[in-house]
PDB file of C-alpha atoms in Angstrom:
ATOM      1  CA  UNK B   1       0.000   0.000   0.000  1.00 44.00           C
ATOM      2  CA  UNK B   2       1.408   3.169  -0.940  1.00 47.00           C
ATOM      3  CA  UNK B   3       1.460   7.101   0.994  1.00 45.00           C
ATOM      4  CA  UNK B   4      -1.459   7.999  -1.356  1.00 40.00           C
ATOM      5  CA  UNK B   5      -3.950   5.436  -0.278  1.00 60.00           C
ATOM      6  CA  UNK B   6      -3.124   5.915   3.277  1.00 59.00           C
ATOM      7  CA  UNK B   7      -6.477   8.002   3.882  1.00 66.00           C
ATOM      8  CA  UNK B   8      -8.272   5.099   2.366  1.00 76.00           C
ATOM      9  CA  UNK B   9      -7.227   3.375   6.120  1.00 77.00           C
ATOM     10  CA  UNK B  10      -9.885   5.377   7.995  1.00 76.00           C
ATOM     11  CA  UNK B  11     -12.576   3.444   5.689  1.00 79.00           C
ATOM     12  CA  UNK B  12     -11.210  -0.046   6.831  1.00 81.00           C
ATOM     13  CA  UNK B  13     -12.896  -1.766   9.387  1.00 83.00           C
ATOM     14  CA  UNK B  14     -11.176  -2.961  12.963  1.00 80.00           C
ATOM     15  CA  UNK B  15     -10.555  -6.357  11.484  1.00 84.00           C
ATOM     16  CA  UNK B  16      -9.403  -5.133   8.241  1.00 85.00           C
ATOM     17  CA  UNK B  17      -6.913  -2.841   9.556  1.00 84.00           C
ATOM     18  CA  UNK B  18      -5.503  -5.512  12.120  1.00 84.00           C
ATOM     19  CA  UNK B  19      -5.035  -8.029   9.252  1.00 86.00           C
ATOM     20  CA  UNK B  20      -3.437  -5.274   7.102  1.00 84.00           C
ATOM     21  CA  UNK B  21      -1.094  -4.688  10.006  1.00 84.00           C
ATOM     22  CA  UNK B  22      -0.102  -8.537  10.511  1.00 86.00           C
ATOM     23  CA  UNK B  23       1.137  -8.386   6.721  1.00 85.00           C
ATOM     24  CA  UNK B  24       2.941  -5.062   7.630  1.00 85.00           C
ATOM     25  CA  UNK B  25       4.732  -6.364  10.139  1.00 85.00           C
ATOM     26  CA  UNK B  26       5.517  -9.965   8.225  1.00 86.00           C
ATOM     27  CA  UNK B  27       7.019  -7.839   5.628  1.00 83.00           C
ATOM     28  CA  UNK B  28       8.772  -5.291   8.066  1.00 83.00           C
ATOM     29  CA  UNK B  29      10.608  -8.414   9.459  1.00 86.00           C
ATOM     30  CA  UNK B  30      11.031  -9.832   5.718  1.00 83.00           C
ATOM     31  CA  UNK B  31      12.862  -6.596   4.956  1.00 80.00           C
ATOM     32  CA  UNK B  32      15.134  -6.846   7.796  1.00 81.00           C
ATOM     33  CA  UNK B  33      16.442  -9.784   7.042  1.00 82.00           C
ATOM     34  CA  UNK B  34      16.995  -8.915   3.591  1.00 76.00           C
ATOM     35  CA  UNK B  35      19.053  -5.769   4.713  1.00 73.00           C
ATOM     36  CA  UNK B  36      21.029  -8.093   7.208  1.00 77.00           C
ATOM     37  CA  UNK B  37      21.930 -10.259   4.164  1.00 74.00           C
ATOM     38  CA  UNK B  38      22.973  -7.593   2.384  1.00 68.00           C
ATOM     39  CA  UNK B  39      24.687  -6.017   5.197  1.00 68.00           C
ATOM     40  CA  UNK B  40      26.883  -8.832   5.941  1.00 72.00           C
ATOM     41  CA  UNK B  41      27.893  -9.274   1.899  1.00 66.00           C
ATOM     42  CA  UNK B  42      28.617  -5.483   1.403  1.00 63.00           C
ATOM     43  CA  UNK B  43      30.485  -5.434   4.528  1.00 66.00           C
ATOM     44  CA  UNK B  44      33.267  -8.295   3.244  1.00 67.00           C
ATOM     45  CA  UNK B  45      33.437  -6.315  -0.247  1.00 62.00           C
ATOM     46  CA  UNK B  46      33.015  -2.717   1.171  1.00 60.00           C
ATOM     47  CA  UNK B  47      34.266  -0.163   4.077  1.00 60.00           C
ATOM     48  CA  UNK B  48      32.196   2.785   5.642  1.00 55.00           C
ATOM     49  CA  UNK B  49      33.899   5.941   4.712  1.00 57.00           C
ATOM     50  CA  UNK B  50      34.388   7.630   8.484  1.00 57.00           C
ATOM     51  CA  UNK B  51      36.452   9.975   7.274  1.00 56.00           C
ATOM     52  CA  UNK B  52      33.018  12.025   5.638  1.00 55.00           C
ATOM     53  CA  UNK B  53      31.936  14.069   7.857  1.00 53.00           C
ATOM     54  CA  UNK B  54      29.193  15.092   6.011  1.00 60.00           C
ATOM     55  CA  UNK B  55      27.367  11.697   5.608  1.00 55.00           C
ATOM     56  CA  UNK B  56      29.062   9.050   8.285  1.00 48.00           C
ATOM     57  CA  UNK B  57      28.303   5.663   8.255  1.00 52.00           C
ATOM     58  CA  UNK B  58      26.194   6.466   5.334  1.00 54.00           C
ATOM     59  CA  UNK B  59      28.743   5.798   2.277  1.00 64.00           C
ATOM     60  CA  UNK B  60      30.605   3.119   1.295  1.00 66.00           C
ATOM     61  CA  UNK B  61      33.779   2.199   0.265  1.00 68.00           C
ATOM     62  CA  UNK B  62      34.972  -0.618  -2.732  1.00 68.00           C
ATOM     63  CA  UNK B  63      37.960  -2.752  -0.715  1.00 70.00           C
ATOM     64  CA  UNK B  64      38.968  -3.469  -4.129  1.00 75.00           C
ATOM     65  CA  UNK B  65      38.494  -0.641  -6.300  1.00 76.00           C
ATOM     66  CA  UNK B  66      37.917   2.039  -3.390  1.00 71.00           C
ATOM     67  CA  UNK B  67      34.947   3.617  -5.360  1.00 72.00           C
ATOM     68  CA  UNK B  68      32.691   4.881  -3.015  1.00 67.00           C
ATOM     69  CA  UNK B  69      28.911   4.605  -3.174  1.00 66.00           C
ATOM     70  CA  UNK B  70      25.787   5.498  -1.504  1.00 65.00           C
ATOM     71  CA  UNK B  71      23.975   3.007   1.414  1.00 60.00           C
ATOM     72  CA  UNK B  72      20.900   3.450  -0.445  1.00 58.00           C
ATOM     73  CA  UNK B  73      22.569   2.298  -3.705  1.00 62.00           C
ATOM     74  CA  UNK B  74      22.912  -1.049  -2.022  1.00 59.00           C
ATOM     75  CA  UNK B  75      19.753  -1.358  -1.168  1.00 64.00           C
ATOM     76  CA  UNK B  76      17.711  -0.291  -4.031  1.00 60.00           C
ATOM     77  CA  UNK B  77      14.335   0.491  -3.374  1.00 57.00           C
ATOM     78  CA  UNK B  78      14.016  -1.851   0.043  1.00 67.00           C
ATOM     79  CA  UNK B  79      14.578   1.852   1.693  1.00 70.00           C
ATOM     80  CA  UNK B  80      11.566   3.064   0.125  1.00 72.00           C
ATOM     81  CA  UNK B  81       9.765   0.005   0.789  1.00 74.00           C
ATOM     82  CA  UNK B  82      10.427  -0.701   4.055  1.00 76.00           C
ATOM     83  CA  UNK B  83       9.737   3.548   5.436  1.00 78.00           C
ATOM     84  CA  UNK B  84       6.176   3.155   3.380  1.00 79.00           C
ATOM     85  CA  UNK B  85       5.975   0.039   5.445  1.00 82.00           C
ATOM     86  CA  UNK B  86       6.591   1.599   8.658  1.00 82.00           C
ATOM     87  CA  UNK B  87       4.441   4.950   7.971  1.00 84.00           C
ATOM     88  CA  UNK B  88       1.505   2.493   7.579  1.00 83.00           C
ATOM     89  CA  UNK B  89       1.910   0.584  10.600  1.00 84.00           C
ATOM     90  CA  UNK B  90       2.052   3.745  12.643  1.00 86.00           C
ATOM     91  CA  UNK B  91      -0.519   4.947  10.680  1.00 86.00           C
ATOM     92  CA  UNK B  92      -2.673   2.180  11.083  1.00 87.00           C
ATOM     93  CA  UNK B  93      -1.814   1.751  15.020  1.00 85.00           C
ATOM     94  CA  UNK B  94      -2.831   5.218  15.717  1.00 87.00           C
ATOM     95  CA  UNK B  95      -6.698   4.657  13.914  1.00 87.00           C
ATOM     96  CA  UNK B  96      -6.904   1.366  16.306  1.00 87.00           C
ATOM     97  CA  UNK B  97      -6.312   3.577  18.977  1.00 88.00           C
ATOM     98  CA  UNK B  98      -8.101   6.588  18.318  1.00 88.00           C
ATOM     99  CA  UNK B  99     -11.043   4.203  17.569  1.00 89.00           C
ATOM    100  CA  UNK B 100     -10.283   2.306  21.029  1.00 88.00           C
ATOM    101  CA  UNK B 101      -9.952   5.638  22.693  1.00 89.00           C
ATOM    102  CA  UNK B 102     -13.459   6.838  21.261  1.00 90.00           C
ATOM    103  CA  UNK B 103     -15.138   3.297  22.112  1.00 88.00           C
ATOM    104  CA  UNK B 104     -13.386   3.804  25.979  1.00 88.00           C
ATOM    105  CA  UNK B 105     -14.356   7.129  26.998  1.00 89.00           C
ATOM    106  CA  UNK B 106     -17.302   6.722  28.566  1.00 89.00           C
ATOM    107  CA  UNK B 107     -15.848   4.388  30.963  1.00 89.00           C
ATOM    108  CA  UNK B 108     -13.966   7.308  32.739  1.00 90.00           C
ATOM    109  CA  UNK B 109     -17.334   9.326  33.256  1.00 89.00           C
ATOM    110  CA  UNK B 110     -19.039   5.553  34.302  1.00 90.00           C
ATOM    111  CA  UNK B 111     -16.677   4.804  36.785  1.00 91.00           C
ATOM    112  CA  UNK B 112     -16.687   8.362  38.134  1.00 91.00           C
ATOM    113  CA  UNK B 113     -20.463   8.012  38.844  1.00 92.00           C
ATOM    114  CA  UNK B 114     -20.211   4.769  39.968  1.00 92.00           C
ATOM    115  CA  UNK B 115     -17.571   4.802  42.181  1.00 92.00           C
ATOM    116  CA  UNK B 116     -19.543   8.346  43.547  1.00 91.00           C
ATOM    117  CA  UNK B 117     -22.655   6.570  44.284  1.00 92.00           C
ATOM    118  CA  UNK B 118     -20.573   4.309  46.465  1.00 92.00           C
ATOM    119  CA  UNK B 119     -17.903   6.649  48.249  1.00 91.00           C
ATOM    120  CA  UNK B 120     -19.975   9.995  48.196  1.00 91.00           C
ATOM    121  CA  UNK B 121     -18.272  11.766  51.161  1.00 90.00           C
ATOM    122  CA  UNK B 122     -15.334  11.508  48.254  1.00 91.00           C
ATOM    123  CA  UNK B 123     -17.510  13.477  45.763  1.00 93.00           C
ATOM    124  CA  UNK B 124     -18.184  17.072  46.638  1.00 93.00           C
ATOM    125  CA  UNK B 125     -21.045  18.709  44.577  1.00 92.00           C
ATOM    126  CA  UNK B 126     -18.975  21.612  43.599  1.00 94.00           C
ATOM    127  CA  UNK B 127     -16.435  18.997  41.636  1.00 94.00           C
ATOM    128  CA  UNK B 128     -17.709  17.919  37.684  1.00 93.00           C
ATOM    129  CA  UNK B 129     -15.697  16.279  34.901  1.00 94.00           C
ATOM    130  CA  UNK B 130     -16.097  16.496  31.418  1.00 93.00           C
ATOM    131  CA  UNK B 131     -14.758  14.702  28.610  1.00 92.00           C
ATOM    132  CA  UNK B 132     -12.685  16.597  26.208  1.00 92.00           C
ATOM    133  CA  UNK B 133     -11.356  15.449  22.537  1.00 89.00           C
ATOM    134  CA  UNK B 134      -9.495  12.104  21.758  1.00 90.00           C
ATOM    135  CA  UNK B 135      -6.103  13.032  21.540  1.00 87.00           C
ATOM    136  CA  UNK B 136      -2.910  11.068  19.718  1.00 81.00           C
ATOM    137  CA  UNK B 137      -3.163   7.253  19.960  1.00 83.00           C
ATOM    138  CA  UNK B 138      -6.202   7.170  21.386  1.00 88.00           C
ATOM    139  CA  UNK B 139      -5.407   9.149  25.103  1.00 91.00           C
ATOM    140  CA  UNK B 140      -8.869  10.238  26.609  1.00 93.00           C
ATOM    141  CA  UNK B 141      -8.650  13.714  27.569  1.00 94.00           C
ATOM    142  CA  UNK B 142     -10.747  14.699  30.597  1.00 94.00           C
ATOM    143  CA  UNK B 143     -11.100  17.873  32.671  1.00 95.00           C
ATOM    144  CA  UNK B 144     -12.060  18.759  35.662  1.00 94.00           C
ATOM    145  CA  UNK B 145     -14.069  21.098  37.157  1.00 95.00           C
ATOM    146  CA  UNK B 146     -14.602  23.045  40.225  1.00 94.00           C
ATOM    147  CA  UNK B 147     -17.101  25.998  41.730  1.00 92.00           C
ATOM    148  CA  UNK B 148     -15.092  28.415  42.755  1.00 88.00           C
ATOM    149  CA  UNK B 149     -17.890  29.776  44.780  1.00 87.00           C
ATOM    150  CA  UNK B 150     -19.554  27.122  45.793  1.00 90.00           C
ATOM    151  CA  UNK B 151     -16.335  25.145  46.765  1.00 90.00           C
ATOM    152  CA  UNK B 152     -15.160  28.872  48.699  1.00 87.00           C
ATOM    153  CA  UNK B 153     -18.812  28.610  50.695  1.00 88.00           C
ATOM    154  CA  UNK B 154     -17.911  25.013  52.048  1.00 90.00           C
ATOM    155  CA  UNK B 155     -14.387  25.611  52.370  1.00 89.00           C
ATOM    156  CA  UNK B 156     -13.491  22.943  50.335  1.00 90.00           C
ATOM    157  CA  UNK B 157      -9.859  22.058  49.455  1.00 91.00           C
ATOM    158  CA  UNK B 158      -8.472  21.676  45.758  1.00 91.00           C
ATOM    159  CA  UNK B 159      -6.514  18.321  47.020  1.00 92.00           C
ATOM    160  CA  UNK B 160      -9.629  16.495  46.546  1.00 93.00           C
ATOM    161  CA  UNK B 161      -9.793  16.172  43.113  1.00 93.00           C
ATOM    162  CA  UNK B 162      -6.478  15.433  43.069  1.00 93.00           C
ATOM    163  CA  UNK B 163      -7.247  12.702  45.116  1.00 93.00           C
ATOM    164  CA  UNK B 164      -9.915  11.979  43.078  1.00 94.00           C
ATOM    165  CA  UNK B 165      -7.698  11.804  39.651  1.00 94.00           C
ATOM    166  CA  UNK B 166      -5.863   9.251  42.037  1.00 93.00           C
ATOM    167  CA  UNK B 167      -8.443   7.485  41.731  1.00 92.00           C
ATOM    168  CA  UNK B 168      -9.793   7.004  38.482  1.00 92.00           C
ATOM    169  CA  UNK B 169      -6.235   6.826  37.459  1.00 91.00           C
ATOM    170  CA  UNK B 170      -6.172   4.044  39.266  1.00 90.00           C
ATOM    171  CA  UNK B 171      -9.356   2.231  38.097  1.00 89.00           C
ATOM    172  CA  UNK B 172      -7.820   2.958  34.637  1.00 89.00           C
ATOM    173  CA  UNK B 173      -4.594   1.546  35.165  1.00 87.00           C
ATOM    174  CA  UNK B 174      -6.004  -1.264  36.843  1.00 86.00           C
ATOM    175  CA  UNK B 175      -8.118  -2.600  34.261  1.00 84.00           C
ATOM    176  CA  UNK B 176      -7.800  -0.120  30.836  1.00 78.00           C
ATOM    177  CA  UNK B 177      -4.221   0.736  30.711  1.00 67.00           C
ATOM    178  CA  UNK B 178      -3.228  -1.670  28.271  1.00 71.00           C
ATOM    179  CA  UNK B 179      -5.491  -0.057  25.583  1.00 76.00           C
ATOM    180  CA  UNK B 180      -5.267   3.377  25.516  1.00 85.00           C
ATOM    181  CA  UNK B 181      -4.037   6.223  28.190  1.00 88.00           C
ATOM    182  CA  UNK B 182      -5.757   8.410  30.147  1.00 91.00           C
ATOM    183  CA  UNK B 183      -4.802  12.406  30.435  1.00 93.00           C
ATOM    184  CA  UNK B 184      -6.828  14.907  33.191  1.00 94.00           C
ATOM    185  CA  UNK B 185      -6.301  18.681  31.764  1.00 94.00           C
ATOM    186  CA  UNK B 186      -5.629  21.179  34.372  1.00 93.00           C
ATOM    187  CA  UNK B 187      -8.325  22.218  36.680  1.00 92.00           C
ATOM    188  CA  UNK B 188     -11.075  24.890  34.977  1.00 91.00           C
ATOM    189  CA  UNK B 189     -12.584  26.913  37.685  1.00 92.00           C
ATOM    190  CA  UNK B 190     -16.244  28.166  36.920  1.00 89.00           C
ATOM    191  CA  UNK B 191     -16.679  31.455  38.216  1.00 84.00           C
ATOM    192  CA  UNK B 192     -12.817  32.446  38.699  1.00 81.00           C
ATOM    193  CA  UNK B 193     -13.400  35.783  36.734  1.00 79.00           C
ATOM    194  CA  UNK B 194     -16.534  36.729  38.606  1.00 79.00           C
ATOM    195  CA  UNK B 195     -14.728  36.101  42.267  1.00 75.00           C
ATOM    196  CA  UNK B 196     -11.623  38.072  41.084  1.00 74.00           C
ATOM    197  CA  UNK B 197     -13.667  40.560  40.180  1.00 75.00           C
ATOM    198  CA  UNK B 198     -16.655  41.211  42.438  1.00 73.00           C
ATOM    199  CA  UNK B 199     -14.728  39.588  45.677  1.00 69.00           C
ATOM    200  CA  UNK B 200     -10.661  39.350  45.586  1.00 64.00           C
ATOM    201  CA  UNK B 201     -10.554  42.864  44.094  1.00 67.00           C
ATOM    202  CA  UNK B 202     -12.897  44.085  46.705  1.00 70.00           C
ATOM    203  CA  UNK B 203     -11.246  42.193  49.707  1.00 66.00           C
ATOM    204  CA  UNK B 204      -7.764  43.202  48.700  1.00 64.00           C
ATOM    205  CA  UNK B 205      -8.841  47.114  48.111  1.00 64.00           C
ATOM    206  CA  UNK B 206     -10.646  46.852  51.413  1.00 63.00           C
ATOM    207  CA  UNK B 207      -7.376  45.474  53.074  1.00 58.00           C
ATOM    208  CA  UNK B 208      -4.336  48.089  51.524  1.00 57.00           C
ATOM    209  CA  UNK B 209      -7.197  50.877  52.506  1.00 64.00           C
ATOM    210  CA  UNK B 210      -7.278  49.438  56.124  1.00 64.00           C
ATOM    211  CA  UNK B 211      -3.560  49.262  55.900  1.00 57.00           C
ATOM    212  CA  UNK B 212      -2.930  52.616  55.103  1.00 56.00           C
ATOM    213  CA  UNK B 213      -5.554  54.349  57.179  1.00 56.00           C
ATOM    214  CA  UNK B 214      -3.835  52.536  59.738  1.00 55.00           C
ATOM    215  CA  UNK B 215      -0.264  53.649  58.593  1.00 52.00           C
ATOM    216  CA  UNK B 216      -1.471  57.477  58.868  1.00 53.00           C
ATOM    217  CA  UNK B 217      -3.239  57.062  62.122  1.00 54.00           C
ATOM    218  CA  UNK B 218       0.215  55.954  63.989  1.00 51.00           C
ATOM    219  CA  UNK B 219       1.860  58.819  61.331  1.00 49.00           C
ATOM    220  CA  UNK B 220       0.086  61.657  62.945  1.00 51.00           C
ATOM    221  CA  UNK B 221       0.993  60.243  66.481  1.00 51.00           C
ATOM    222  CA  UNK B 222       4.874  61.599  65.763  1.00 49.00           C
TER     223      UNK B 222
END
């Protein structure tokens, strides 16, 4: 299969694409051991030129003749081959996984009900998740969120969803792991704009005016 059917892949089904990738990697092997065969002939006729420092290890030497000639001469087209070869494995592992990724996600948000059903004291109300875009190979992206305000109110502490990440991560690792990863986004905090703006602002102007009033009372005492 060449680069310009490549596109075609996203078309294939699961079972199509893990059968194309069994031949890829039959003739990825097939390859090698045709470069190892040539390897070990051109290496009792020829010489790598490590004086080039341009191209090391890259052009050969004649022990007879001392022409020198390119690797890739050697080798013919197997280069070209065996990089097509390897673009479409990657190529095709990364669809698998993507497609894994996309049949996995809900999981995450499952187990996070789930497993808040059964610990709630664990599960504040003012902590949410939400699933974000399948990223490379398949990683489920999730982020979390917290009320600013309504986690201020109950004085709640930011470690618990970190503990809760723990957790899922866990779970994940557990029993998911060996399919495709899972990545929690920093924290978004809903209403972090409206606190710095109607309350920090406010508190802090309140407290440098307190401070200096207080600065010019003990002034005037001199």
């Amino acid at each position: 299969m060449n680069l310009i059917e490549f596109d075609n892949l996203e078309k294939m089904s699961d079972d199509s694409l893990k059968r194309r990738l069994s031949v890829l990697e039959r003739r990825i092997e097939k390859i090698k051991e045709i470069f190892e065969k040539v390897r070990q002939e051109y290496n009792r006729k020829f010489r790598w030129d490590v004086e080039d420092s341009n191209e090391p290890r890259y052009i050969y030497v004649s022990r007879k003749t001392g022409n020198r000639m390119k690797r890739q001469d050697y080798y013919n087209d197997l280069y070209e081959v065996l990089d097509n070869s390897r673009k479409e494995h990657m190529t095709i592992n990364r669809i698998i996984k993507e497609r894994k990724g996309h049949s996995l996600k809900d999981y995450v948000i499952s187990f996070i009900v789930m497993d808040k059903k059964g610990n709630p004291s664990l599960y504040p109300d003012w902590v949410s998740f939400k699933l974000d875009d399948i990223g490379y190979h398949g990683v489920i992206n999730v982020i979390p969120y917290i009320d600013l305000n309504e986690m201020l109110k109950q004085k709640g502490d930011v470690g618990t969803v970190i503990d809760i990440i723990r957790r899922v991560e866990m779970f994940w690792k557990r029993y998911l792991s060996n399919e495709v990863g899972i990545n929690f986004r920093k924290i978004n905090y809903v209403g972090l704009d409206d606190y710095v703006k109607n309350v920090f602002r406010k508190e802090i102007k309140d407290r440098v005016n307190s401070e200096l009033d207080a600065k010019n009372t003990d002034s005037s005492k001199i």
